[in-house]
C-alpha positions as a printed NumPy array, in Angstrom:
array([[ -9.803, -22.374,   3.839],
       [-12.105, -19.526,   4.799],
       [-14.218, -17.895,   2.103],
       [-12.961, -14.565,   0.794],
       [-15.068, -11.534,   1.689],
       [-15.702,  -9.791,  -1.627],
       [-17.475,  -6.787,  -0.104],
       [-19.095,  -5.448,   3.038],
       [-22.787,  -4.818,   3.537],
       [-23.67 ,  -2.071,   5.97 ],
       [-26.61 ,  -0.725,   3.973],
       [-29.118,   0.935,   6.264],
       [-26.528,   1.114,   9.055],
       [-23.873,   3.53 ,   7.818],
       [-23.778,   5.563,   4.57 ],
       [-21.427,   4.093,   1.965],
       [-19.265,   6.939,   0.627],
       [-17.026,   4.993,  -1.733],
       [-15.929,   1.53 ,  -2.739],
       [-12.351,   1.198,  -3.996],
       [-10.271,  -1.667,  -5.311],
       [-10.01 ,  -3.163,  -1.831],
       [-11.75 ,  -0.951,   0.736],
       [-15.309,   0.128,   1.368],
       [-15.593,   3.531,   3.024],
       [-18.475,   4.431,   5.346],
       [-19.341,   7.601,   7.238],
       [-19.729,   7.211,  11.005],
       [-20.238,  10.929,  11.667],
       [-19.136,  14.261,  10.206],
       [-15.539,  13.787,  11.332],
       [-15.091,  10.013,  11.351],
       [-15.009,   7.272,   8.716],
       [-15.009,   3.485,   8.831],
       [-12.569,   1.718,   6.499],
       [-13.553,  -1.891,   5.786],
       [-10.929,  -3.908,   3.909],
       [-12.397,  -6.655,   1.752],
       [-10.431,  -9.633,   0.457],
       [-10.484,  -8.252,  -3.092],
       [ -7.116,  -8.092,  -4.804],
       [ -6.053,  -6.027,  -7.797],
       [ -3.05 ,  -6.151, -10.085],
       [ -2.16 ,  -3.671, -12.816],
       [ -5.152,  -1.598, -11.601],
       [ -7.632,  -4.41 , -12.343],
       [ -9.592,  -6.254,  -9.645],
       [ -9.459, -10.042,  -9.844],
       [-12.731, -11.963, -10.037],
       [-11.956, -13.856,  -6.819],
       [-10.27 , -12.651,  -3.65 ],
       [ -7.698, -13.898,  -1.135],
       [ -9.254, -15.102,   2.153],
       [ -8.286, -13.033,   5.239],
       [ -6.27 , -10.583,   3.141],
       [ -8.366,  -7.609,   4.269],
       [ -7.833,  -8.371,   7.937],
       [ -4.108,  -8.859,   7.427],
       [ -3.765,  -5.519,   5.612],
       [ -5.752,  -3.712,   8.298],
       [ -3.836,  -5.161,  11.246],
       [ -0.474,  -4.638,   9.55 ],
       [ -1.359,  -1.003,   8.794],
       [ -2.393,  -0.459,  12.419],
       [  0.917,  -1.945,  13.521],
       [  2.871,   0.379,  11.225],
       [  0.905,   3.427,  12.43 ],
       [  2.104,   2.559,  15.935],
       [  5.739,   1.904,  14.898],
       [  6.031,   5.042,  12.773],
       [  4.363,   7.325,  15.319],
       [  6.767,   6.076,  17.985],
       [  9.775,   6.647,  15.714],
       [  8.615,  10.045,  14.403],
       [  6.913,  11.896,  17.302],
       [  5.746,  14.739,  15.05 ],
       [  3.898,  12.354,  12.718],
       [  0.134,  12.621,  12.613],
       [ -2.048,   9.879,  11.138],
       [ -5.738,   9.397,  10.434],
       [ -5.91 ,   6.216,  12.548],
       [ -8.294,   6.26 ,  15.524],
       [ -9.182,   2.701,  16.49 ],
       [ -9.729,  -0.893,  15.367],
       [-13.003,  -0.927,  17.288],
       [-16.273,  -1.134,  15.404],
       [-18.63 ,   1.801,  15.963],
       [-21.796,   1.276,  17.984],
       [-23.957,   1.554,  14.854],
       [-22.665,  -1.766,  13.476],
       [-25.074,  -4.607,  14.37 ],
       [-23.692,  -7.319,  16.633],
       [-24.355, -10.005,  14.039],
       [-21.805,  -8.357,  11.702],
       [-19.012,  -8.084,  14.263],
       [-17.477, -11.481,  13.484],
       [-17.321, -10.636,   9.789],
       [-15.973,  -7.099,  10.179],
       [-13.817,  -7.149,  13.32 ],
       [-10.11 ,  -7.014,  12.48 ],
       [-10.648,  -5.819,   8.917],
       [-12.162,  -2.463,   9.936],
       [-10.63 ,   0.706,  11.318],
       [-12.063,   4.034,  12.403],
       [-10.186,   6.976,  10.888],
       [-10.411,  10.746,  10.782],
       [-12.232,  12.334,   7.874],
       [ -9.803,  14.568,   5.973],
       [ -9.318,  16.26 ,   2.63 ],
       [ -7.21 ,  13.787,   0.626],
       [ -4.417,  14.963,  -1.66 ],
       [ -5.04 ,  13.554,  -5.177],
       [ -1.563,  12.044,  -5.631],
       [  0.163,   8.868,  -4.534],
       [  3.476,   9.514,  -2.8  ],
       [  5.676,   6.686,  -4.041],
       [  9.186,   6.28 ,  -2.66 ],
       [ 11.661,   3.997,  -4.411],
       [ 14.811,   2.723,  -2.743],
       [ 15.643,   0.229,  -5.482],
       [ 15.172,   0.293,  -9.237],
       [ 12.533,  -2.219, -10.277],
       [  9.099,  -2.492, -11.869],
       [  7.926,   0.422, -14.013],
       [ 10.943,   2.484, -12.89 ],
       [ 13.338,  -0.129, -14.284],
       [ 11.447,  -0.248, -17.581],
       [ 11.564,   3.532, -17.98 ],
       [ 15.235,   3.628, -17.008],
       [ 16.128,   1.005, -19.61 ],
       [ 14.312,   2.942, -22.322],
       [ 15.207,   6.535, -21.424],
       [ 17.734,   6.621, -18.578],
       [ 15.127,   8.364, -16.423],
       [ 12.722,   7.504, -13.596],
       [  9.465,   9.509, -13.574],
       [ 11.152,  11.883, -15.994],
       [ 14.136,  12.477, -13.699],
       [ 17.678,  11.725, -14.872],
       [ 19.244,   8.883, -12.902],
       [ 22.878,   7.779, -12.715],
       [ 23.769,   5.59 , -15.721],
       [ 24.869,   1.97 , -15.429],
       [ 22.429,   0.784, -12.783],
       [ 21.428,  -2.877, -12.752],
       [ 17.965,  -4.253, -12.125],
       [ 17.008,  -4.248,  -8.41 ],
       [ 20.033,  -2.121,  -7.455],
       [ 19.652,   0.459,  -4.697],
       [ 19.676,   4.05 ,  -5.951],
       [ 23.238,   5.272,  -5.176],
       [ 22.058,   8.699,  -4.01 ],
       [ 19.451,   7.176,  -1.692],
       [ 15.703,   6.708,  -2.017],
       [ 13.883,   8.928,  -4.497],
       [ 10.394,  10.427,  -4.438],
       [  8.405,   9.411,  -7.521],
       [  4.742,  10.432,  -7.283],
       [  1.842,   9.289,  -9.423],
       [ -1.655,  10.488, -10.097],
       [ -4.446,   8.912,  -8.075],
       [ -6.738,   7.38 , -10.672],
       [-10.468,   6.83 , -10.387],
       [-11.738,   3.249, -10.191],
       [-11.226,   1.456, -13.503],
       [ -8.476,   3.827, -14.641],
       [ -4.704,   3.562, -14.38 ],
       [ -2.426,   5.659, -12.18 ],
       [  0.09 ,   7.725, -14.135],
       [  3.712,   8.163, -13.083],
       [  4.544,  11.872, -12.901],
       [  7.518,  14.136, -12.212],
       [  7.584,  15.773,  -8.741],
       [  7.146,  19.164, -10.45 ],
       [  3.819,  17.985, -11.859],
       [  2.76 ,  16.79 ,  -8.409],
       [  3.495,  20.27 ,  -7.087],
       [  1.173,  21.754,  -9.688],
       [ -1.591,  19.398,  -8.542],
       [ -1.356,  19.922,  -4.764],
       [  0.517,  23.232,  -4.517],
       [  4.216,  23.844,  -3.884],
       [  3.922,  24.14 ,  -0.087],
       [  2.126,  20.846,   0.383],
       [  4.136,  19.062,  -2.297],
       [  7.393,  19.766,  -0.482],
       [  5.98 ,  18.614,   2.853],
       [  4.563,  15.437,   1.298],
       [  7.896,  14.647,  -0.339],
       [  9.881,  15.223,   2.86 ],
       [  7.469,  13.183,   4.966],
       [  7.267,  10.315,   2.483],
       [ 11.069,  10.034,   2.351],
       [ 11.337,  10.157,   6.152],
       [  8.673,   7.476,   6.538],
       [ 10.358,   5.246,   3.969],
       [ 13.768,   5.647,   5.594],
       [ 12.363,   4.751,   9.012],
       [ 10.419,   1.759,   7.719],
       [ 13.3  ,   0.532,   5.561],
       [ 15.621,   0.249,   8.578],
       [ 12.927,  -1.378,  10.695],
       [ 12.09 ,  -3.98 ,   8.029],
       [ 15.712,  -4.746,   7.173],
       [ 16.325,  -5.717,  10.797],
       [ 13.569,  -8.296,  10.256],
       [ 14.944,  -9.673,   7.016],
       [ 12.824,  -7.691,   4.558],
       [ 13.957,  -5.136,   1.98 ],
       [ 11.299,  -2.535,   1.179],
       [ 12.1  ,  -1.91 ,  -2.473],
       [  9.412,   0.73 ,  -2.892],
       [  6.147,   1.765,  -1.306],
       [  3.193,   4.067,  -1.746],
       [  1.961,   6.544,   0.868],
       [ -1.146,   8.701,   0.774],
       [ -1.737,  11.917,   2.667],
       [ -4.588,  14.141,   3.711],
       [ -4.91 ,  17.686,   5.006],
       [ -6.182,  18.758,   8.412],
       [ -7.8  ,  22.006,   7.3  ],
       [ -8.021,  23.393,  10.846],
       [ -4.308,  23.003,  11.618],
       [ -2.957,  23.009,   8.032],
       [ -1.039,  19.8  ,   8.791],
       [ -0.267,  16.995,   6.353],
       [ -1.616,  13.695,   7.742],
       [ -0.624,  10.109,   6.857],
       [ -3.738,   8.24 ,   5.67 ],
       [ -4.954,   5.051,   3.982],
       [ -3.079,   1.755,   4.36 ],
       [  0.615,   1.858,   5.21 ],
       [  3.491,  -0.403,   4.178],
       [  1.449,  -3.479,   3.324],
       [  2.056,  -6.103,   0.616],
       [ -0.623,  -4.302,  -1.423],
       [  1.144,  -0.945,  -1.336],
       [  4.789,  -2.064,  -1.26 ],
       [  7.38 ,  -4.37 ,  -2.767],
       [  8.867,  -6.543,  -0.022],
       [ 11.934,  -8.633,  -0.854],
       [ 13.592, -11.293,   1.329],
       [ 16.988,  -9.822,   2.219],
       [ 18.637, -13.23 ,   2.547],
       [ 18.399, -14.017,  -1.178],
       [ 18.605, -10.489,  -2.615],
       [ 20.83 , -10.337,  -5.68 ],
       [ 21.493,  -7.324,  -7.907],
       [ 20.954,  -7.729, -11.646],
       [ 17.74 ,  -9.738, -11.639],
       [ 14.113,  -9.683, -10.583],
       [ 13.574, -10.628,  -6.935],
       [ 11.368, -13.055,  -5.111],
       [  8.893, -11.067,  -3.034],
       [  6.388, -11.034,  -0.177],
       [  3.665,  -9.193,  -2.054],
       [  1.421,  -9.552,  -5.104],
       [  4.319,  -9.824,  -7.526],
       [  3.586, -13.557,  -7.728],
       [  0.111, -12.681,  -9.029],
       [  1.495, -10.034, -11.41 ],
       [  3.968, -12.542, -12.832],
       [  1.234, -15.143, -13.359],
       [ -0.925, -12.612, -15.182],
       [  1.945, -11.486, -17.405],
       [  3.081, -15.032, -18.214],
       [ -0.456, -16.022, -19.208],
       [ -1.172, -12.916, -21.303],
       [ -3.757, -11.657, -18.814],
       [ -2.12 ,  -8.384, -17.724],
       [ -4.71 ,  -5.596, -17.557],
       [ -7.635,  -7.832, -18.554],
       [-10.971,  -7.713, -16.737],
       [-12.802, -10.659, -15.194],
       [ -9.752, -12.809, -14.488],
       [-10.167, -15.55 , -11.878],
       [ -7.05 , -16.699, -10.069],
       [ -6.533, -20.465,  -9.941],
       [ -6.4  , -21.896,  -6.422],
       [ -2.631, -22.373,  -6.432],
       [ -2.02 , -18.706,  -7.332],
       [ -4.498, -17.558,  -4.682],
       [ -2.892, -19.792,  -2.045],
       [  0.656, -18.76 ,  -2.947],
       [ -0.302, -15.067,  -2.802],
       [ -1.925, -15.595,   0.618],
       [  1.22 , -17.373,   1.809],
       [  3.411, -14.45 ,   0.7  ],
       [  1.193, -11.945,   2.53 ],
       [  1.214, -14.002,   5.745],
       [  4.994, -14.343,   5.71 ],
       [  5.426, -10.578,   5.32 ],
       [  3.099,  -9.971,   8.265],
       [  4.83 , -12.521,  10.468],
       [  8.325, -11.214,   9.764],
       [  7.402,  -7.572,  10.305],
       [  5.145,  -7.988,  13.334],
       [  7.158, -10.788,  14.892],
       [  4.309, -13.17 ,  15.589],
       [  2.427, -15.865,  13.739],
       [ -0.645, -14.915,  11.736],
       [ -3.639, -16.551,  13.411],
       [ -6.383, -14.689,  11.562],
       [ -8.359, -11.676,  12.698]])
């Protein structure tokens, strides 16, 4: 198996602006950034000590695919995506390492919330519902079972966007509006729900249920438009369930990092730093990611 890329090194070539849980962010020029997706993987907001080989390339190429699908389905949609090409400043000797896991994007002002849309009750939403009958502080119809679709349709459940090393916090949509302003909050909510609805139908036709997903948005200051940014509808940002074995009233098998989350929880390692995944957990997680890609894109994963 290929070695996981834990981080990129473009020092002296492009300025490094930020390094997140997965991506390194470089400035190409005043209006353009380079996203480089490493093979790092996080769970419960903690980065694992070892990564998953080729994960960064898979996330990047799947996001690029979704940008194309969503833009075709929603003509008014604007995204930050420019190209999968490497900029001319990147030395030739780094092309093999970075090609396929890098994308050029527009530089925008990013809204400091995560726009989560939930179609099914699971994860932290299920836990809150069991305890309080609410999801992100909002009253939800009583009597729902684990993994059941919300009867009224998908709901918008934002969270704060935490700094590295801190945890995101689930918040009520009213609190999100206080953070970004009422005008932008309403547009973000409407757009997130429209994107989820479009993607949900597309994925279901390919045998995948998108239980929930996280979108991020930026602002084009010149046009005052809300722009879709970051990664989109990947196994890192979404819960993907196989539709063929979906069953209400229980936790679901999934094509995402739930396998890793479950291993951490079972072994008392949830939220702990410096955890190294055993090879079988790493391989199983990689297998889940590849299957999601292949089902959604419709072709076999052959690497970047």
